[in-house]
Short mmCIF file of C-alpha atoms in Angstrom, two decimals:
data_model
loop_
_atom_site.label_atom_id
_atom_site.label_comp_id
_atom_site.label_asym_id
_atom_site.label_seq_id
_atom_site.Cartn_x
_atom_site.Cartn_y
_atom_site.Cartn_z
CA UNK A 159 -32.66 -3.62 -3.95
CA UNK A 160 -29.23 -5.10 -3.35
CA UNK A 161 -26.26 -3.76 -1.34
CA UNK A 162 -22.69 -4.93 -1.76
CA UNK A 163 -19.57 -3.84 0.08
CA UNK A 164 -17.54 -1.54 -2.19
CA UNK A 165 -14.71 0.30 -0.42
CA UNK A 166 -13.16 1.64 2.76
CA UNK A 167 -12.15 5.29 2.77
CA UNK A 168 -9.33 6.36 5.07
CA UNK A 169 -8.38 10.03 5.32
CA UNK A 170 -4.91 11.36 5.88
CA UNK A 171 -2.80 14.48 5.93
CA UNK A 172 -0.26 12.57 3.77
CA UNK A 173 -2.07 10.50 1.15
CA UNK A 174 1.12 9.39 -0.60
CA UNK A 175 2.56 8.02 2.65
CA UNK A 176 -0.67 6.06 3.26
CA UNK A 177 -0.69 4.74 -0.31
CA UNK A 178 2.94 3.68 0.02
CA UNK A 179 2.12 1.80 3.22
CA UNK A 180 -0.83 -0.11 1.74
CA UNK A 181 0.91 -0.93 -1.54
CA UNK A 182 4.52 -1.49 -0.48
CA UNK A 183 4.11 -2.81 3.07
CA UNK A 184 0.81 -4.71 2.78
CA UNK A 185 1.28 -5.53 -0.91
CA UNK A 186 -2.01 -4.17 -2.26
CA UNK A 187 -2.13 -3.20 -5.91
CA UNK A 188 -2.33 0.42 -7.01
CA UNK A 189 -5.48 1.42 -8.89
CA UNK A 190 -4.68 4.27 -11.28
CA UNK A 191 -6.61 7.43 -10.42
CA UNK A 192 -7.78 7.76 -14.04
CA UNK A 193 -10.06 4.76 -13.43
CA UNK A 194 -12.15 6.99 -11.13
CA UNK A 195 -13.62 9.94 -13.06
CA UNK A 196 -13.99 12.81 -10.60
CA UNK A 197 -16.39 15.70 -10.78
CA UNK A 198 -14.50 18.97 -11.03
CA UNK A 199 -14.70 21.01 -7.82
CA UNK A 200 -16.09 24.45 -8.67
CA UNK A 201 -16.86 27.50 -6.58
CA UNK A 202 -15.70 25.79 -3.40
CA UNK A 203 -18.09 22.86 -3.92
CA UNK A 204 -17.18 19.26 -4.60
CA UNK A 205 -13.84 17.89 -3.39
CA UNK A 206 -10.50 18.66 -4.99
CA UNK A 207 -8.29 16.99 -2.38
CA UNK A 208 -5.76 14.34 -3.27
CA UNK A 209 -7.06 10.75 -3.59
CA UNK A 210 -5.13 7.52 -4.20
CA UNK A 211 -6.56 4.02 -4.62
CA UNK A 212 -5.44 0.47 -3.78
CA UNK A 213 -6.95 -3.02 -3.92
CA UNK A 214 -6.22 -6.64 -3.07
CA UNK A 215 -8.47 -7.67 -5.94
CA UNK A 216 -11.93 -7.73 -4.39
CA UNK A 217 -12.17 -4.67 -2.17
CA UNK A 218 -10.97 -1.16 -2.73
CA UNK A 219 -9.28 1.33 -0.44
CA UNK A 220 -9.78 5.02 -1.17
CA UNK A 221 -7.13 7.14 0.54
CA UNK A 222 -8.27 10.75 0.60
CA UNK A 223 -6.84 13.98 1.86
CA UNK A 224 -8.62 15.10 5.05
CA UNK A 225 -10.76 18.21 4.53
CA UNK A 226 -12.81 19.40 7.49
CA UNK A 227 -14.69 21.94 5.32
CA UNK A 228 -16.23 19.62 2.72
CA UNK A 229 -19.70 19.38 4.27
CA UNK A 230 -19.88 23.14 4.88
CA UNK A 231 -18.79 24.00 1.33
CA UNK A 232 -21.30 21.56 -0.18
CA UNK A 233 -24.26 22.64 1.96
CA UNK A 234 -24.37 19.28 3.75
CA UNK A 235 -24.20 18.06 7.33
CA UNK A 236 -22.16 14.86 7.03
CA UNK A 237 -18.49 15.10 6.04
CA UNK A 238 -17.17 11.91 4.39
CA UNK A 239 -13.54 13.07 4.46
CA UNK A 240 -13.28 14.05 8.12
CA UNK A 241 -12.73 10.59 9.67
CA UNK A 242 -13.31 8.38 6.63
CA UNK A 243 -16.15 5.97 5.92
CA UNK A 244 -17.19 2.57 4.63
CA UNK A 245 -19.10 2.35 1.38
CA UNK A 246 -21.69 0.10 -0.19
CA UNK A 247 -22.99 0.06 -3.75
CA UNK A 248 -26.70 -0.42 -4.47
CA UNK A 249 -28.66 -1.09 -7.61
CA UNK A 250 -31.63 1.00 -6.37
CA UNK A 251 -30.69 4.13 -4.43
CA UNK A 252 -34.28 5.41 -4.33
CA UNK A 253 -35.45 2.24 -2.57
CA UNK A 254 -32.58 2.49 -0.10
CA UNK A 255 -33.37 6.15 0.66
CA UNK A 256 -36.98 5.14 1.32
CA UNK A 257 -35.69 2.80 4.05
CA UNK A 258 -33.65 5.60 5.63
CA UNK A 259 -36.64 7.96 5.42
CA UNK A 260 -39.01 5.37 6.95
CA UNK A 261 -36.61 4.90 9.88
CA UNK A 262 -36.04 8.63 10.35
CA UNK A 263 -32.30 8.38 9.58
CA UNK A 264 -31.01 11.71 8.26
CA UNK A 265 -28.53 11.70 5.39
CA UNK A 266 -26.51 14.03 3.20
CA UNK A 267 -27.18 13.58 -0.52
CA UNK A 268 -24.09 14.71 -2.41
CA UNK A 269 -25.35 13.47 -5.79
CA UNK A 270 -22.36 13.29 -8.13
CA UNK A 271 -20.42 16.13 -6.45
CA UNK A 272 -17.36 13.93 -5.91
CA UNK A 273 -17.51 11.07 -8.42
CA UNK A 274 -18.71 11.69 -11.95
CA UNK A 275 -20.29 8.24 -12.25
CA UNK A 276 -21.68 7.71 -8.73
CA UNK A 277 -24.64 9.22 -6.90
CA UNK A 278 -23.44 9.25 -3.28
CA UNK A 279 -25.39 9.51 -0.03
CA UNK A 280 -23.79 9.59 3.43
CA UNK A 281 -25.31 8.92 6.85
CA UNK A 282 -24.27 7.79 10.35
CA UNK A 283 -24.65 4.41 12.01
CA UNK A 284 -25.80 4.37 15.67
CA UNK A 285 -22.20 4.96 16.87
CA UNK A 286 -21.56 7.93 14.57
CA UNK A 287 -19.51 6.12 11.92
CA UNK A 288 -20.04 7.51 8.44
CA UNK A 289 -21.51 5.16 5.85
CA UNK A 290 -21.77 5.81 2.12
CA UNK A 291 -24.28 4.18 -0.19
CA UNK A 292 -23.92 4.95 -3.86
CA UNK A 293 -25.38 3.91 -7.17
CA UNK A 294 -23.59 4.05 -10.49
CA UNK A 295 -25.07 6.63 -12.87
CA UNK A 296 -24.38 7.57 -16.43
CA UNK A 297 -22.25 10.72 -16.73
CA UNK A 298 -25.08 12.48 -18.59
CA UNK A 299 -27.33 12.06 -15.52
CA UNK A 300 -24.92 14.11 -13.43
CA UNK A 301 -26.22 17.35 -14.88
CA UNK A 302 -29.48 16.75 -12.99
CA UNK A 303 -27.67 16.24 -9.66
#
């Protein structure tokens, strides 16, 4: 099992203002939203808030609209768009979840509720910061999530 840093997610009431800051003040490049297939939010589940993306070439920034109800609407405990989070990608999510289980670390398994091609799990570090670990999945696998 391998983990690699993938993105930082900041939340905001004004996503466009944040995106403008990171692209026009700090000089990051815009990543078109169509490069991130999203799962359609249905029946109050998922996340249909605004998201913009930026990069300096190696790391990504995901700038998402704050939504304090996401965990509640998705039947989860951890809300990844309350204060934001850091994210890692793994090549073996099952092995990583076994580590969390063995250490008694609770997590919220959102499956592909937000991203059509990622299976996402969120948990807290010892200071309460939200961490995401996700694995890429084929879109056809999302029906099982």
